[in-house]
Short mmCIF file of C-alpha atoms in Angstrom, two decimals:
data_model
loop_
_atom_site.label_atom_id
_atom_site.label_comp_id
_atom_site.label_asym_id
_atom_site.label_seq_id
_atom_site.Cartn_x
_atom_site.Cartn_y
_atom_site.Cartn_z
CA VAL A 262 24.08 -25.30 -32.88
CA SER A 263 26.95 -27.24 -31.38
CA THR A 264 27.66 -27.34 -27.66
CA SER A 265 30.88 -25.33 -28.04
CA SER A 266 29.05 -22.72 -30.11
CA LYS A 267 26.40 -22.49 -27.40
CA GLY A 268 29.13 -22.06 -24.82
CA ARG A 269 30.73 -19.24 -26.81
CA GLN A 270 27.36 -17.50 -27.18
CA GLN A 271 26.74 -17.73 -23.46
CA GLN A 272 30.19 -16.36 -22.74
CA ARG A 273 29.56 -13.49 -25.16
CA TRP A 274 26.29 -12.59 -23.46
CA LEU A 275 27.91 -12.77 -20.05
CA TRP A 276 30.53 -10.28 -21.21
CA VAL A 277 27.79 -8.02 -22.58
CA ALA A 278 25.97 -8.18 -19.21
CA LEU A 279 29.20 -7.40 -17.36
CA GLY A 280 29.86 -4.47 -19.70
CA VAL A 281 26.40 -3.07 -19.08
CA VAL A 282 26.95 -3.26 -15.32
CA VAL A 283 30.31 -1.47 -15.56
CA LEU A 284 28.81 1.16 -17.86
CA PHE A 285 25.93 1.88 -15.51
CA ALA A 286 28.01 1.73 -12.35
CA ALA A 287 30.74 4.03 -13.71
CA PRO A 288 29.08 7.27 -12.49
CA LEU A 289 29.54 6.08 -8.91
CA TRP A 290 33.25 6.76 -9.14
CA LEU A 291 33.00 10.16 -10.79
CA PRO A 292 34.05 13.18 -8.70
CA ALA A 293 31.27 14.94 -6.81
CA ALA A 294 31.65 18.05 -8.97
CA VAL A 295 30.50 16.15 -12.04
CA ALA A 296 26.77 16.31 -12.59
CA PHE A 297 26.36 12.57 -13.07
CA SER A 298 27.66 11.75 -9.61
CA GLY A 299 25.50 12.01 -6.52
CA GLY A 300 22.11 10.40 -5.88
CA THR A 301 21.39 9.74 -9.52
CA ALA A 302 24.34 7.39 -9.74
CA TRP A 303 22.80 5.24 -7.05
CA GLY A 304 19.57 5.17 -9.01
CA VAL A 305 21.43 4.03 -12.09
CA ALA A 306 23.34 1.44 -10.07
CA LEU A 307 20.02 0.12 -8.77
CA ALA A 308 18.74 -0.06 -12.35
CA ALA A 309 21.84 -2.06 -13.27
CA VAL A 310 21.26 -4.42 -10.36
CA MET A 311 17.69 -4.87 -11.53
CA ALA A 312 18.90 -5.61 -15.04
CA VAL A 313 21.33 -8.26 -13.78
CA LEU A 314 18.66 -9.82 -11.59
CA TRP A 315 16.28 -9.80 -14.51
CA LEU A 316 18.89 -11.59 -16.61
CA GLY A 317 19.05 -14.25 -13.94
CA THR A 318 15.34 -14.66 -13.23
CA SER A 319 13.94 -14.49 -16.76
CA GLY A 320 15.75 -17.60 -17.96
CA TRP A 321 17.17 -15.34 -20.62
CA ARG A 322 19.97 -17.69 -21.51
CA ALA A 323 17.45 -20.35 -22.48
CA TRP A 324 15.79 -18.11 -25.05
CA PRO A 325 16.30 -18.89 -28.72
CA LEU A 326 19.20 -16.89 -30.13
CA GLU A 327 16.96 -14.83 -32.42
CA ASP A 328 14.80 -13.74 -29.47
CA ARG A 329 17.84 -12.75 -27.45
CA ARG A 330 19.13 -10.75 -30.40
CA GLY A 331 15.69 -9.16 -30.84
CA ALA A 332 15.60 -8.17 -27.17
CA ALA A 333 19.09 -6.64 -27.33
CA VAL A 334 18.22 -4.73 -30.50
CA SER A 335 14.99 -3.42 -28.98
CA VAL A 336 16.87 -2.11 -25.94
CA ALA A 337 19.53 -0.50 -28.16
CA VAL A 338 16.86 1.14 -30.31
CA GLY A 339 15.08 2.30 -27.16
CA LEU A 340 18.26 3.96 -25.90
CA GLY A 341 18.76 5.61 -29.29
CA PHE A 342 15.30 7.14 -29.07
CA ALA A 343 15.65 7.99 -25.39
CA ILE A 344 18.49 10.51 -25.69
CA PRO A 345 16.83 12.95 -28.14
CA LEU A 346 13.53 12.48 -26.32
CA ALA A 347 15.27 13.28 -23.04
CA ILE A 348 16.52 16.58 -24.46
CA LEU A 349 13.01 17.43 -25.64
CA ALA A 350 11.40 16.38 -22.34
CA VAL A 351 13.91 18.36 -20.30
CA GLY A 352 13.25 21.45 -22.38
CA LEU A 353 9.52 21.10 -21.85
CA ALA A 354 9.92 20.40 -18.13
CA VAL A 355 12.12 23.46 -17.66
CA ALA A 356 9.68 25.64 -19.59
CA LEU A 357 6.73 24.41 -17.52
CA VAL A 358 8.46 24.74 -14.16
CA LEU A 359 9.79 28.20 -14.94
CA ALA A 360 6.42 29.35 -16.25
CA VAL A 361 4.74 28.29 -12.99
CA VAL A 362 7.45 28.91 -10.41
CA ALA A 363 9.31 31.88 -11.83
CA PRO A 364 7.23 33.60 -14.49
CA GLY A 365 8.97 36.39 -16.29
CA SER A 366 12.42 35.24 -15.28
CA GLY A 367 13.24 34.06 -18.77
CA LEU A 368 13.98 30.52 -19.85
CA VAL A 369 17.53 30.73 -21.12
CA PRO A 370 19.39 31.78 -17.94
CA PHE A 371 17.85 28.89 -16.03
CA ALA A 372 17.66 26.21 -18.68
CA TRP A 373 21.05 24.76 -17.84
CA ARG A 374 20.17 24.35 -14.19
CA VAL A 375 17.99 21.35 -14.68
CA PHE A 376 20.93 19.46 -16.14
CA ALA A 377 23.36 20.64 -13.47
CA VAL A 378 21.03 20.57 -10.47
CA ASP A 379 19.18 17.38 -11.22
CA PRO A 380 20.68 15.09 -13.82
CA GLY A 381 17.99 12.60 -12.83
CA VAL A 382 15.87 14.29 -15.47
CA TRP A 383 18.05 12.63 -18.07
CA PHE A 384 16.92 9.28 -16.81
CA LEU A 385 13.24 10.16 -16.92
CA VAL A 386 12.94 9.34 -20.57
CA VAL A 387 15.61 6.66 -20.58
CA VAL A 388 13.81 4.83 -17.81
CA ALA A 389 10.55 5.26 -19.68
CA THR A 390 11.67 4.44 -23.19
CA VAL A 391 13.78 1.33 -22.76
CA PRO A 392 11.21 -0.87 -20.99
CA LEU A 393 8.43 0.41 -23.22
CA THR A 394 10.37 -0.45 -26.37
CA TYR A 395 11.18 -3.81 -24.89
CA ALA A 396 7.55 -4.51 -23.92
CA LEU A 397 6.11 -3.41 -27.24
CA ARG A 398 8.44 -5.50 -29.39
CA THR A 399 6.87 -8.08 -31.65
CA VAL A 400 6.07 -11.45 -30.11
CA THR A 401 7.29 -14.00 -32.59
CA PRO A 402 5.42 -17.31 -32.93
CA ARG A 403 8.57 -19.01 -31.70
CA ALA A 404 8.63 -16.85 -28.58
CA ALA A 405 4.94 -17.59 -28.00
CA ASP A 406 5.56 -21.31 -28.37
CA LEU A 407 8.44 -21.11 -25.90
CA TRP A 408 6.23 -19.22 -23.46
CA LEU A 409 3.60 -21.97 -23.73
CA GLU A 410 6.18 -24.74 -23.41
CA ARG A 411 7.67 -23.24 -20.23
CA ARG A 412 4.27 -23.32 -18.60
CA GLY A 413 3.45 -26.85 -19.63
CA LEU A 414 0.75 -25.70 -22.01
CA PRO A 415 -0.02 -27.42 -25.29
CA SER A 416 1.21 -25.78 -28.45
CA GLY A 417 -1.31 -24.84 -31.11
CA LEU A 418 -2.40 -21.57 -29.54
CA PRO A 419 -0.08 -19.16 -31.37
CA PRO A 420 -2.62 -16.36 -32.10
CA ALA A 421 -4.12 -16.43 -28.60
CA ALA A 422 -0.76 -16.91 -26.90
CA THR A 423 0.87 -14.17 -28.95
CA ARG A 424 -1.92 -11.77 -28.06
CA GLU A 425 -1.83 -12.66 -24.38
CA VAL A 426 1.97 -12.50 -24.06
CA ARG A 427 1.91 -9.06 -25.64
CA ARG A 428 -0.92 -7.91 -23.35
CA LEU A 429 0.97 -9.28 -20.36
CA ARG A 430 4.12 -7.37 -21.28
CA VAL A 431 2.31 -4.11 -22.03
CA TRP A 432 0.04 -4.13 -18.98
CA ARG A 433 2.90 -4.97 -16.63
CA THR A 434 5.22 -2.37 -18.13
CA VAL A 435 3.26 0.73 -19.14
CA PRO A 436 1.65 1.51 -15.74
CA ALA A 437 4.95 0.78 -13.94
CA VAL A 438 6.79 3.11 -16.30
CA LEU A 439 4.13 5.77 -15.78
CA GLY A 440 4.70 5.40 -12.04
CA ALA A 441 8.45 5.89 -12.60
CA CYS A 442 7.78 8.95 -14.74
CA ILE A 443 5.50 10.49 -12.12
CA ALA A 444 8.05 9.81 -9.37
CA LEU A 445 11.01 11.18 -11.32
CA ALA A 446 9.13 14.16 -12.73
CA THR A 447 7.86 15.26 -9.31
CA GLY A 448 11.33 14.76 -7.85
CA SER A 449 13.00 16.78 -10.60
CA ALA A 450 10.42 19.55 -10.47
CA TYR A 451 10.85 19.63 -6.69
CA ASN A 452 14.62 20.02 -6.95
CA LEU A 453 14.35 22.70 -9.60
CA ALA A 454 11.69 24.65 -7.73
CA LEU A 455 13.66 24.36 -4.49
CA ASP A 456 16.72 25.70 -6.26
CA LEU A 457 14.80 28.66 -7.64
CA LEU A 458 12.69 29.40 -4.59
CA GLY A 459 15.04 28.44 -1.81
CA SER A 460 13.18 28.65 1.47
CA ALA A 461 11.46 31.92 0.59
CA ASP A 462 8.12 30.43 -0.26
CA PRO A 463 7.30 27.47 1.99
CA ALA A 464 3.62 27.61 0.99
CA SER A 465 4.47 26.90 -2.65
CA ARG A 466 6.76 24.07 -1.60
CA ALA A 467 4.15 22.36 0.54
CA LEU A 468 2.43 20.83 -2.47
CA LEU A 469 5.72 19.54 -3.85
CA ASP A 470 6.62 18.15 -0.43
CA VAL A 471 3.46 16.05 -0.50
CA ALA A 472 4.05 14.93 -4.09
CA THR A 473 7.56 13.74 -3.35
CA SER A 474 6.92 12.19 0.08
CA ALA A 475 6.48 8.65 -1.28
CA SER A 476 9.44 6.61 -2.48
CA PRO A 477 9.83 6.41 -6.28
CA GLY A 478 9.77 2.63 -5.97
CA VAL A 479 6.30 2.79 -4.45
CA PHE A 480 5.05 4.72 -7.49
CA VAL A 481 6.53 2.10 -9.81
CA LEU A 482 5.18 -0.86 -7.88
CA ALA A 483 1.76 0.73 -7.44
CA GLY A 484 1.60 1.26 -11.20
CA TYR A 485 2.71 -2.31 -11.80
CA LEU A 486 0.09 -3.72 -9.42
CA LEU A 487 -2.60 -1.59 -11.02
CA GLY A 488 -1.55 -2.87 -14.44
CA VAL A 489 -1.72 -6.51 -13.32
CA VAL A 490 -5.24 -6.01 -11.96
CA LEU A 491 -6.45 -4.06 -15.00
CA ALA A 492 -5.00 -6.65 -17.38
CA GLU A 493 -7.02 -9.37 -15.67
CA VAL A 494 -10.20 -7.33 -15.40
CA THR A 495 -10.14 -6.33 -19.07
CA ARG A 496 -9.03 -9.68 -20.48
CA ARG A 497 -11.45 -11.38 -22.82
CA ARG A 498 -12.42 -14.83 -21.55
CA PRO A 499 -12.73 -17.93 -23.70
CA ALA A 500 -16.29 -18.24 -25.00
CA GLY A 501 -18.53 -21.28 -25.56
CA THR A 502 -19.79 -22.20 -29.00
CA ASP A 503 -23.16 -23.03 -30.60
CA GLY A 504 -25.07 -21.15 -27.91
CA ALA A 505 -24.29 -23.66 -25.15
CA ARG A 506 -22.78 -22.48 -21.90
CA VAL A 507 -19.83 -24.52 -20.77
CA ALA A 508 -17.75 -24.31 -17.61
CA GLY A 509 -15.39 -26.34 -15.49
CA PHE A 510 -17.11 -27.92 -12.48
CA VAL A 511 -14.56 -27.18 -9.81
CA ALA A 512 -14.29 -24.85 -6.82
CA ARG A 513 -11.76 -22.18 -7.73
CA ARG A 514 -9.75 -20.91 -4.79
CA PRO A 515 -6.48 -18.97 -4.62
CA ALA A 516 -4.80 -22.08 -3.19
CA GLY A 517 -5.28 -23.74 -6.56
CA TYR A 518 -3.44 -20.96 -8.37
CA LEU A 519 -0.64 -20.08 -5.97
CA THR A 520 2.23 -22.00 -4.47
CA PRO A 521 2.09 -22.29 -0.67
CA VAL A 522 5.18 -20.09 -0.43
CA ALA A 523 3.61 -17.42 -2.63
CA ARG A 524 0.54 -17.40 -0.39
CA ALA A 525 2.69 -16.96 2.71
CA VAL A 526 5.03 -14.27 1.34
CA PRO A 527 2.72 -11.21 1.69
CA LEU A 528 1.87 -12.11 5.30
CA ALA A 529 5.52 -12.75 6.12
CA VAL A 530 6.55 -9.40 4.63
CA ALA A 531 3.75 -7.63 6.55
CA ALA A 532 5.04 -9.20 9.77
CA LEU A 533 8.62 -8.22 8.89
CA LEU A 534 7.57 -4.63 8.23
CA LEU A 535 5.74 -4.43 11.54
CA LEU A 536 8.73 -5.95 13.32
CA ALA A 537 11.15 -3.49 11.69
CA THR A 538 8.91 -0.55 12.59
CA ALA A 539 8.47 -1.70 16.19
CA THR A 540 12.23 -2.22 16.53
CA VAL A 541 13.07 1.24 15.19
CA VAL A 542 10.45 2.89 17.41
CA ALA A 543 11.67 0.97 20.47
CA VAL A 544 15.37 1.55 19.88
CA GLY A 545 15.00 5.10 18.61
CA GLY A 546 12.75 6.15 21.47
CA GLY A 547 9.52 7.00 19.71
CA LEU A 548 7.66 7.54 16.47
CA ASP A 549 9.69 10.67 15.76
CA THR A 550 12.63 8.45 14.84
CA LEU A 551 10.76 7.16 11.80
CA ASP A 552 11.54 8.88 8.51
CA VAL A 553 8.63 6.96 7.01
CA ALA A 554 5.13 8.11 7.87
CA PRO A 555 3.43 5.62 10.26
CA THR A 556 0.30 5.87 8.10
CA THR A 557 2.28 4.54 5.14
CA VAL A 558 3.41 1.54 7.19
CA VAL A 559 -0.12 0.79 8.37
CA LEU A 560 -1.55 1.10 4.86
CA THR A 561 1.13 -1.17 3.40
CA VAL A 562 0.52 -3.80 6.07
CA LEU A 563 -3.20 -3.66 5.34
CA VAL A 564 -2.58 -4.03 1.61
CA LEU A 565 -0.28 -7.01 2.19
CA ALA A 566 -2.50 -8.77 4.72
CA ALA A 567 -5.91 -8.05 3.18
CA GLY A 568 -5.64 -6.19 -0.13
CA ILE A 569 -3.46 -8.67 -2.02
CA PRO A 570 -5.50 -11.75 -0.93
CA ALA A 571 -8.71 -9.92 -1.87
CA LEU A 572 -7.35 -9.06 -5.32
CA GLN A 573 -6.21 -12.65 -5.81
CA TRP A 574 -9.67 -13.83 -4.85
CA LEU A 575 -11.15 -11.42 -7.40
CA VAL A 576 -8.87 -12.73 -10.16
CA VAL A 577 -9.54 -16.38 -9.35
CA ARG A 578 -13.30 -16.04 -9.03
CA ARG A 579 -13.93 -14.11 -12.21
CA PRO A 580 -16.14 -16.08 -14.63
CA HIS A 581 -14.34 -18.96 -16.28
CA HIS A 582 -16.21 -20.50 -19.15
CA GLY A 583 -15.67 -21.96 -22.58
CA GLN A 584 -15.07 -25.44 -23.91
CA ASP A 585 -11.75 -25.29 -25.69
CA PRO A 586 -9.42 -27.11 -23.28
CA ALA A 587 -6.33 -25.30 -24.55
CA ALA A 588 -7.97 -21.88 -24.20
CA LEU A 589 -9.16 -22.77 -20.70
CA ALA A 590 -5.68 -23.93 -19.73
CA LEU A 591 -4.22 -20.66 -21.04
CA ASP A 592 -6.82 -18.73 -19.04
CA VAL A 593 -5.93 -20.63 -15.86
CA THR A 594 -2.23 -19.99 -16.39
CA LEU A 595 -2.76 -16.28 -16.94
CA ARG A 596 -4.79 -16.05 -13.73
CA SER A 597 -2.06 -17.86 -11.86
CA SER A 598 0.54 -15.54 -13.34
CA ALA A 599 -1.47 -12.47 -12.28
CA ALA A 600 -1.94 -13.83 -8.74
CA HIS A 601 1.82 -14.40 -8.45
CA ALA A 602 2.64 -10.99 -9.92
CA MET A 603 0.50 -9.42 -7.19
CA VAL A 604 2.57 -11.27 -4.60
CA GLY A 605 5.75 -9.91 -6.19
CA ALA A 606 4.59 -6.29 -6.34
CA GLY A 607 3.08 -6.32 -2.84
CA ALA A 608 6.05 -8.02 -1.22
CA ALA A 609 8.53 -5.74 -3.00
CA THR A 610 6.65 -2.67 -1.73
CA GLY A 611 6.76 -4.02 1.83
CA LEU A 612 10.46 -4.90 1.61
CA PHE A 613 11.41 -1.49 0.17
CA LEU A 614 9.45 0.16 2.94
CA ALA A 615 11.12 -2.03 5.57
CA ALA A 616 14.48 -0.92 4.16
CA GLY A 617 13.30 2.69 4.45
CA VAL A 618 12.19 2.12 8.05
CA LEU A 619 15.57 0.68 8.96
CA GLY A 620 17.13 3.62 7.14
CA SER A 621 15.61 5.85 9.84
CA LEU A 622 17.67 4.02 12.43
CA TRP A 623 20.69 4.24 10.15
CA ASN A 624 20.30 8.03 10.00
CA ALA A 625 19.95 8.21 13.78
CA SER A 626 23.03 6.00 14.16
CA LEU A 627 24.98 8.22 11.76
CA GLU A 628 24.15 11.31 13.84
CA ARG A 629 25.55 9.54 16.90
CA GLY A 630 28.81 8.77 15.18
CA GLY A 631 28.05 5.53 13.35
CA GLY A 632 29.83 2.38 14.32
CA ALA A 633 29.28 -1.31 13.67
CA VAL A 634 25.51 -1.01 14.04
CA MET A 635 25.39 1.49 11.20
CA TRP A 636 27.20 -0.86 8.85
CA LEU A 637 25.00 -3.75 9.90
CA LEU A 638 21.90 -1.67 9.20
CA ALA A 639 23.31 -0.66 5.82
CA LEU A 640 23.89 -4.30 4.91
CA VAL A 641 20.40 -5.31 6.02
CA GLY A 642 18.91 -2.40 4.05
CA ILE A 643 20.76 -3.36 0.90
CA GLY A 644 19.76 -6.99 1.42
CA LEU A 645 16.10 -5.99 1.76
CA SER A 646 16.27 -3.88 -1.40
CA VAL A 647 17.85 -6.69 -3.41
CA ALA A 648 15.25 -9.11 -2.01
CA ALA A 649 12.51 -6.70 -3.06
CA VAL A 650 13.75 -6.53 -6.63
CA THR A 651 14.26 -10.29 -6.75
CA VAL A 652 10.79 -11.13 -5.46
CA TRP A 653 9.22 -8.59 -7.79
CA LEU A 654 10.97 -9.84 -10.91
CA GLY A 655 10.79 -13.47 -9.86
CA TYR A 656 7.06 -13.54 -9.31
CA GLY A 657 6.27 -10.98 -11.99
CA SER A 658 7.93 -12.67 -14.94
CA ALA A 659 5.74 -15.77 -14.70
CA HIS A 660 4.32 -18.13 -12.16
CA ARG A 661 7.29 -20.22 -11.22
CA GLY A 662 7.00 -23.86 -10.44
CA ALA A 663 3.30 -23.52 -9.70
CA ARG A 664 1.06 -25.70 -11.73
CA PRO A 665 -2.51 -24.58 -11.15
CA THR A 666 -4.44 -27.42 -9.55
CA VAL A 667 -7.68 -26.25 -11.11
CA ASP A 668 -9.37 -29.00 -13.08
CA VAL A 669 -8.77 -28.28 -16.75
CA PRO A 670 -10.06 -31.01 -19.06
CA MET B 283 -15.19 -32.22 -15.27
CA ILE B 284 -17.01 -29.89 -17.64
CA VAL B 285 -20.70 -28.99 -17.33
CA ARG B 286 -22.75 -27.75 -20.23
CA VAL B 287 -26.10 -25.95 -20.18
CA ASP B 288 -28.06 -25.40 -23.35
CA PRO B 289 -30.67 -22.65 -22.97
CA GLY B 290 -32.52 -23.97 -26.03
CA ALA B 291 -32.95 -27.49 -24.67
CA PRO B 292 -36.40 -28.64 -23.48
CA GLU B 293 -35.09 -29.48 -19.99
CA ALA B 294 -34.79 -26.64 -17.51
CA PRO B 295 -31.21 -25.46 -16.91
CA TYR B 296 -31.24 -26.63 -13.28
CA GLU B 297 -32.34 -30.09 -14.44
CA GLN B 298 -29.55 -30.25 -17.03
CA LEU B 299 -27.03 -29.31 -14.38
CA ARG B 300 -28.37 -31.80 -11.87
CA ALA B 301 -28.38 -34.65 -14.36
CA GLN B 302 -24.74 -34.05 -15.28
CA VAL B 303 -23.65 -33.97 -11.65
CA VAL B 304 -25.54 -37.19 -10.93
CA ALA B 305 -23.91 -38.84 -13.96
CA SER B 306 -20.47 -37.74 -12.83
CA ILE B 307 -21.02 -39.03 -9.30
CA ALA B 308 -22.26 -42.34 -10.68
CA ALA B 309 -19.23 -42.59 -12.96
CA GLY B 310 -16.86 -41.88 -10.08
CA GLU B 311 -15.64 -38.59 -11.58
CA LEU B 312 -16.78 -36.83 -8.42
CA PRO B 313 -15.76 -39.04 -5.49
CA PRO B 314 -17.24 -38.57 -2.00
CA GLY B 315 -15.86 -35.48 -0.29
CA THR B 316 -15.29 -33.54 -3.51
CA ARG B 317 -16.16 -29.92 -3.04
CA LEU B 318 -18.69 -28.53 -5.50
CA PRO B 319 -18.12 -25.06 -6.92
CA PRO B 320 -19.80 -22.27 -4.97
CA ILE B 321 -23.21 -21.32 -6.27
CA ARG B 322 -22.21 -17.80 -7.28
CA GLN B 323 -19.10 -18.99 -9.08
CA LEU B 324 -20.92 -21.62 -11.13
CA ALA B 325 -23.81 -19.25 -11.84
CA GLY B 326 -21.33 -16.65 -13.11
CA ASP B 327 -19.48 -19.16 -15.26
CA LEU B 328 -22.66 -20.52 -16.84
CA LYS B 329 -24.41 -17.14 -16.98
CA LEU B 330 -27.30 -18.51 -14.92
CA ALA B 331 -29.20 -16.96 -12.03
CA PRO B 332 -27.77 -18.07 -8.65
CA GLY B 333 -31.23 -19.39 -7.79
CA THR B 334 -31.05 -21.83 -10.71
CA VAL B 335 -27.80 -23.36 -9.47
CA ALA B 336 -29.08 -23.31 -5.90
CA ARG B 337 -32.14 -25.26 -6.98
CA ALA B 338 -30.01 -27.90 -8.67
CA TYR B 339 -27.91 -28.23 -5.50
CA ARG B 340 -31.03 -28.47 -3.34
CA GLU B 341 -32.37 -31.27 -5.52
CA LEU B 342 -29.06 -33.10 -5.28
CA GLU B 343 -29.10 -32.69 -1.52
CA ALA B 344 -32.66 -33.98 -1.35
CA ASP B 345 -31.49 -37.06 -3.28
CA GLY B 346 -28.77 -37.55 -0.69
CA LEU B 347 -25.99 -37.13 -3.24
CA VAL B 348 -24.44 -33.99 -1.79
CA VAL B 349 -24.16 -32.54 1.67
CA SER B 350 -24.38 -28.82 2.29
CA ALA B 351 -22.31 -27.40 5.12
CA GLY B 352 -23.47 -23.80 4.97
CA ARG B 353 -20.62 -21.37 4.42
CA ARG B 354 -18.14 -24.23 4.20
CA GLY B 355 -19.65 -25.21 0.88
CA THR B 356 -21.28 -28.27 -0.63
CA ARG B 357 -19.55 -31.62 -0.96
CA VAL B 358 -20.33 -34.93 -2.57
CA GLY B 359 -21.76 -37.16 0.15
CA ALA B 360 -20.86 -40.75 0.94
CA PRO B 361 -23.33 -43.14 -0.69
CA PRO B 362 -25.59 -44.81 1.89
CA ALA B 363 -24.99 -48.55 2.30
CA GLY B 364 -27.23 -50.64 0.06
CA SER B 365 -28.49 -47.73 -2.01
CA PRO B 366 -26.61 -47.32 -5.28
CA VAL B 367 -26.19 -43.90 -6.75
CA PRO B 368 -29.05 -43.27 -9.17
CA ASP B 369 -27.84 -42.94 -12.69
CA ALA B 370 -28.48 -39.84 -14.76
CA ARG B 371 -31.10 -41.51 -16.92
CA VAL B 372 -33.24 -42.49 -13.92
CA VAL B 373 -32.99 -39.00 -12.51
CA GLU B 374 -33.90 -37.45 -15.84
CA ASP B 375 -36.97 -39.72 -16.05
CA ARG B 376 -38.33 -38.63 -12.66
#
């Protein structure tokens, strides 16, 4: 492929990326009366931002052309499946909600409401289908080789690398998508039930209030983190041969698998979250100012300061045996990748929550008439959200720049 | 460095482990100050009882080849002046 041809391909893909952004951001400018405007549009815009950031962090432009085409086709196929599935899922959701919340009221008169009241339901299946289709696509030997090459691993491991790359994709996608589905389904059911019940039955709404109290992003990130841990716990380790037991003679510590920055990030985010909370409480005049439950902040800080390091320790210290140097090197790299992915998920959760905490002050500022402080808070909140997505995708896609220092023969 | 333990060999597993560490120290693969893997980690990797690895470490410490610092782990010690590191063969013959 000549240089000019490469340049044209890159230009083409840039235009495609720009088109996707415009397509997804279009609902933002629709009139408020149109169902697609409103909060859902912001969700879609966030998804578009994530897609653009993913394009930047995944090194997508360096992929072989056939892999890029395969990825684009898989997303297109996923979208094609998503729309009919969305119609089916919405029908089922409406039937279930009406059967529980308003039995005997009849399905047909209310069926349209879920589309009009909460178009977010449409995105339930779209959000679920596209990443799943993308994660489950075939890993070609060429893609596996590229994956190995990027991590400085020797080639010659296609079957093992193909299996592990596929496991990595599936385990980091399926639980996160399930988290998104749970978040969106509870939110949609809440909106529908609220529309049907109004304020007549606060007891019935209490359960839904609890279910929807956490941010959707927290559901997604919790699912992602769970998937990373489960993938490591269930991964088959390289085995020795001829009955002998073989192992590397080296002390394995998280410092050998993580960059210094990656080790510092969770603690820094925990400190930032505490600082943001203390600032809001001090400026707002008490805990009542917080829209985020103080318990959630404390739990997140604990997870960042103690939970993530403990999980990394667990991953690093799991048995590491075998005598095939290439298989051992792959095992080390996968551990390092998991440890970094935990940093990404944990830090993203903390940053999203910090944005939510500052949002409390933004709301209070809005009630007082806004002003420059409100705009500053809005900018900081957006910055924190973008940072959260960046750190999640950046650390989750692979371990970046970190060569494990563990002794691999 | 890779260590290998053969359950079918006539030597006890702790002796096999000790001999390999001694050989590596003698060859300079494990310079003074190198931290040895924690007992539980190595026992898990080699599917041995922690007591087996602990015994090998104790023997190495008794030979003056490693220094245990409690919870801070075990490190390869500095060789005493005038006393060369015993080679693996000599240790195996003891």
